[in-house]
Amino acid sequence: MSTTKEETIKRFTDYLAQYIALPSVSAQKKSIPETVAFLQKLITDLGGTAEVFSDWPNPVIHGEFTPAHVTADTPTILFYNHYDVQPPEPLDLWHSAPFTLTERDGKLVGRGTADCKGDLIARLCALTLYRQAHGDWPCRVKFLLEGEEEIASQHLEKYLTKYADTFAADVVVWESGSKNAREQLEITGGNKGICCIDLVATTAAEDIHSSTAAYIEGAGIRLVQALASLREVGTNRLKIKGLDAKIVPPTAREKALVAQETVDPAAIRQAHGLTRPYLTDDIAGAAAFSPTLNVAGLTGGYEGAGVKTVLPHTARAKLDIRLVPDLDPEEVADLVRQQLAANGFGDIDVQYLMGEKSYRSGLDAPLVQRITSVAETTYGTGQVELLPSSAGTGPMYLFNHYLHAPLLAFGVSYAQSGPHAPNENIRIADFHQGIDFLVNVFTDLAQAK
Amino acid sequence: MSTTKEETIKRFTDYLAQYIALPSVSAQKKSIPETVAFLQKLITDLGGTAEVFSDWPNPVIHGEFTPAHVTADTPTILFYNHYDVQPPEPLDLWHSAPFTLTERDGKLVGRGTADCKGDLIARLCALTLYRQAHGDWPCRVKFLLEGEEEIASQHLEKYLTKYADTFAADVVVWESGSKNAREQLEITGGNKGICCIDLVATTAAEDIHSSTAAYIEGAGIRLVQALASLREVGTNRLKIKGLDAKIVPPTAREKALVAQETVDPAAIRQAHGLTRPYLTDDIAGAAAFSPTLNVAGLTGGYEGAGVKTVLPHTARAKLDIRLVPDLDPEEVADLVRQQLAANGFGDIDVQYLMGEKSYRSGLDAPLVQRITSVAETTYGTGQVELLPSSAGTGPMYLFNHYLHAPLLAFGVSYAQSGPHAPNENIRIADFHQGIDFLVNVFTDLAQAK
């Protein structure tokens, strides 16, 4: 009873449909137990083992596939995925039911196809195809499946601390990834950290008639002046003393990788309708290597139409500061506090909300280099773009810190996949190509043992 | 059939009750025609003439009381009042029905008692008392009664332009006034102007993921930097070029009046729960003579709890700039535009909302000095405080501009009258003392003819 590759991919596309049908929205606490049970059964049905850890909500699944014969040299690859998804809203913008996998125009549409249920299924499918061809698993293959990625991976660090030995690996593959707008497969070796803080100015116990602005300081102007003291006008440079000294400069290889990147400033300008000059000429370099300070929100006083002559007693700004190695988020919040005090704004309350450290690699670890070489073989020369860090944030740092393994990210999405958006989708051709790539990765890793 | 003073005051208190019973809330377009009819009848019943001008909503009433014999020297006094009131909400904080005049603890409570139905009734009562004693009106007495003061006197300038001759006067008495916290009668000779503008930063067509803050300028930081460039940190000084050159410095008398004022910084600090140092040591001077720049509202990006890593494409600040002579509100908006451009913020959209010019006097016009002398006689030496300008704003400038007459403001309220607030009230003793004062004023003016 032999099974063709096509039949197997068809079977895994059906698994994907079942997986998408589970509306595992962590923010809405939906279908978490059902989804955990589905994955546990799927992994064991495929011949692996699946442990469910429920120390903290939501459960983390440890899946593992171990070959019959392992040696000290057999590598261990860990795939990180999350089984939770973003809420489907706004529902009226979907052209098909969000939790029904729908094939349309060569695409698989549904909440979670790109982020990141499609990737998990592609990985399990490739593993199964490898075993069908070779009779056993290629190496030790582990999965860490968490259920809180869309709500800031609240308990991931606790799980990684407690189960560091269980998830020990030689290389970690990140949850997902995408082809870029130039149809190159992006392989990313890091991400930025983040420090989220609120800055609150409070100058009185109550709002006051604004005629008193002649002698009473309002919270609106106070907040604005404090904020403005933290960043250079017209550039991305932060004016926070002590920050630069903690920043690890990029390596020669990291710089070289970014230098190869092709960025189209006019296309970005057009896509977002930008009206201001860029903050830097080196967009790719800034995206990979620069810390940022963003005023994500401002609120205070009268926010309606027309006029209300009120002197606000309090005003708030929401900031996110993207971090590069080796900035620590709570240390950065302290540096902001110290800088505000040094600038004469010691009265501004800096409220720490959350943070994550950054992880950045030159993608130069030997196992990572093997995988990127396989990518170039599979996708074609010049069809792979290597990035030392994405501009965004994720918990890569935690994996590197607790598992001591290098990380890389790639997946089956494309530039218009729209993760988090209505009509989230992947292209069927990318899904199949991603499976081929993973089979080739497994074949290569099997030779490493 | 002679009438005692007590009977007359009782009759006018009944008129006040009828007047308060008309819920003439201009913002809610309530009872405007009924209130106009009531006032027209009251003035004619008292022996005056009353014309109703309805060129623009709401109508303006021209009341007039002319003695049998007038000469070229007979002075004309114009009283300005408004017949509209603030909405009564929040209703649950009232201890009696807002539109039922209620006597309680020596006070007359009801919406409009302090602002400014009580003042109009006191003025008409004093006029009647004078006539009862002397057989005729003391001089030419005019009233301008408008119905839009609580909605920014939207058509007052048009009425003053069209009917400048009708309302021509030698001195104008403002709608209302109050005793201060030290129980001195305040007589105010001016008020500040105002320039209300919104500053809007727009840096893109849509909100963007905040990881792009490495190279894209967000509207939040842009707005904050623009605003901060307009005012000195820790003081009330505006950094707007060309502003100072247009400011008329206070006269020696104006300075002397303000220097006599007693301000209690600790009491103000306590009353509002201030947490910051004052912007100046000269609170009274700043209140009377300094322009201000207040950030009355800030809004942009994500304003909820927790974290949303968004780069806002637009952000808005609502500003009110209080003006002193001879600043023109639209000119000031232009100066702000020019200063922003000079500071490199020419992209910030300055949206002009509304404005009024200021009027300030040293209370030194001969007729004004006669009235302030009568006040000192009536209230007692040291019991009258003369202020060249209030820190607040009102349309005094328009009256001075179109009628070419000096203005002064006084009335029957006290420091806890709570105009605009629930349980608005005046003290019966102040009401009676205010009537006595006005009778004395009329007696004095009668001697001027």
XYZ file of C-alpha atoms in Angstrom, chain B residues 217-377:
161
model
C 8.061 59.437 10.880
C 4.885 58.872 12.876
C 2.326 61.613 13.409
C 2.531 61.251 17.209
C 6.184 62.205 17.560
C 5.846 64.791 14.792
C 2.986 66.618 16.526
C 4.741 66.511 19.878
C 7.946 67.960 18.474
C 6.061 70.714 16.657
C 4.096 71.687 19.768
C 7.130 71.668 22.013
C 8.816 74.166 19.722
C 6.187 76.813 20.532
C 6.574 77.313 24.284
C 9.446 77.596 26.716
C 9.784 74.727 29.204
C 8.724 75.612 32.753
C 7.540 79.150 32.005
C 4.526 80.728 30.310
C 6.644 82.290 27.535
C 5.529 81.608 23.992
C 8.226 81.142 21.369
C 6.262 82.735 18.530
C 8.168 85.353 16.597
C 6.319 88.591 15.954
C 3.917 88.138 18.857
C 5.669 90.390 21.370
C 5.912 93.223 18.839
C 2.118 93.340 18.594
C 1.544 93.360 22.348
C 0.624 96.680 23.975
C 2.393 96.897 27.327
C 0.191 97.651 30.343
C -0.084 101.278 31.403
C 1.270 102.489 34.711
C -2.275 102.597 36.117
C -3.031 99.059 34.894
C 0.165 97.813 36.522
C -0.624 99.715 39.702
C -4.120 98.174 39.908
C -2.718 94.671 39.466
C 0.031 95.370 42.005
C -2.666 96.113 44.592
C -4.249 92.733 44.002
C -3.745 90.145 46.689
C -3.310 86.607 45.385
C -2.864 83.593 47.643
C -0.694 81.084 45.716
C -1.015 78.447 48.435
C -4.815 78.662 48.313
C -4.901 78.213 44.531
C -2.434 75.318 44.806
C -4.624 73.676 47.411
C -7.906 74.309 45.594
C -6.752 72.591 42.394
C -4.283 70.082 43.875
C -1.422 71.511 41.828
C 1.713 69.359 41.685
C 4.020 71.601 39.653
C 5.635 74.952 40.461
C 3.852 78.021 39.127
C 5.050 79.171 35.719
C 5.725 82.629 37.138
C 6.093 84.385 40.479
C 3.765 87.147 39.303
C 0.438 85.344 39.168
C -1.738 88.481 39.122
C 0.422 90.108 36.464
C 0.395 87.021 34.259
C -3.371 86.615 34.684
C -3.935 90.188 33.541
C -1.170 90.825 31.021
C 0.378 87.595 29.610
C -0.736 85.771 26.510
C -0.981 82.012 27.066
C -0.652 78.862 25.014
C -2.624 75.943 26.385
C -2.689 72.409 24.965
C -6.351 71.771 25.782
C -6.478 68.353 24.128
C -4.300 65.659 22.594
C -5.503 62.740 20.530
C -3.922 60.251 18.163
C -3.103 56.599 17.599
C -4.032 53.991 20.169
C -5.589 55.471 23.313
C -6.801 52.321 25.083
C -5.273 50.218 27.831
C -2.252 48.010 27.286
C -0.224 47.915 24.124
C -0.886 48.413 20.434
C 2.235 48.849 18.382
C 0.912 51.241 15.801
C 2.610 54.159 14.091
C -0.210 56.744 13.948
C -0.711 58.398 10.588
C -2.401 61.414 12.150
C -2.539 63.165 15.516
C -4.277 66.325 16.698
C -3.744 68.907 19.404
C -6.371 71.449 20.429
C -4.844 74.771 21.468
C -6.241 77.894 23.011
C -4.076 80.947 22.975
C -5.324 83.759 25.253
C -4.702 87.154 23.752
C -3.845 90.546 25.177
C -4.116 93.883 23.357
C -3.510 94.268 20.449
C -3.263 90.690 19.254
C -5.696 89.665 16.547
C -6.738 85.987 16.666
C -6.410 85.256 12.960
C -3.068 87.064 12.840
C -1.896 84.976 15.784
C -2.909 81.792 13.952
C -0.798 83.002 11.039
C 2.144 83.725 13.339
C 1.865 80.164 14.671
C 1.883 78.852 11.093
C 4.929 80.959 10.244
C 6.753 79.920 13.408
C 6.061 76.232 12.781
C 7.383 76.633 9.240
C 10.457 78.472 10.542
C 11.019 75.637 13.035
C 10.858 73.084 10.195
C 7.259 72.052 10.885
C 5.593 73.564 7.825
C 3.741 70.261 7.297
C 1.650 70.791 10.443
C -1.873 71.870 9.524
C -3.028 74.837 11.619
C -6.844 74.834 11.611
C -8.419 78.064 12.855
C -11.578 77.395 14.881
C -12.592 80.708 16.439
C -11.219 83.795 18.065
C -11.935 87.028 19.865
C -9.801 90.087 20.456
C -9.044 91.339 23.948
C -10.092 94.569 25.603
C -8.231 96.020 28.529
C -8.682 99.282 30.374
C -7.140 100.917 33.362
C -10.701 101.729 34.474
C -9.682 105.354 34.097
C -12.423 106.802 31.874
C -14.247 109.596 33.803
C -17.648 107.837 33.874
C -15.982 104.583 34.909
C -14.148 106.371 37.709
C -17.447 107.889 38.916
C -18.950 104.393 39.112
C -15.931 102.867 40.903
C -16.039 105.754 43.415
C -19.708 105.016 44.095
C -18.750 101.349 44.589
C -16.238 102.312 47.273
C -18.835 104.438 48.976
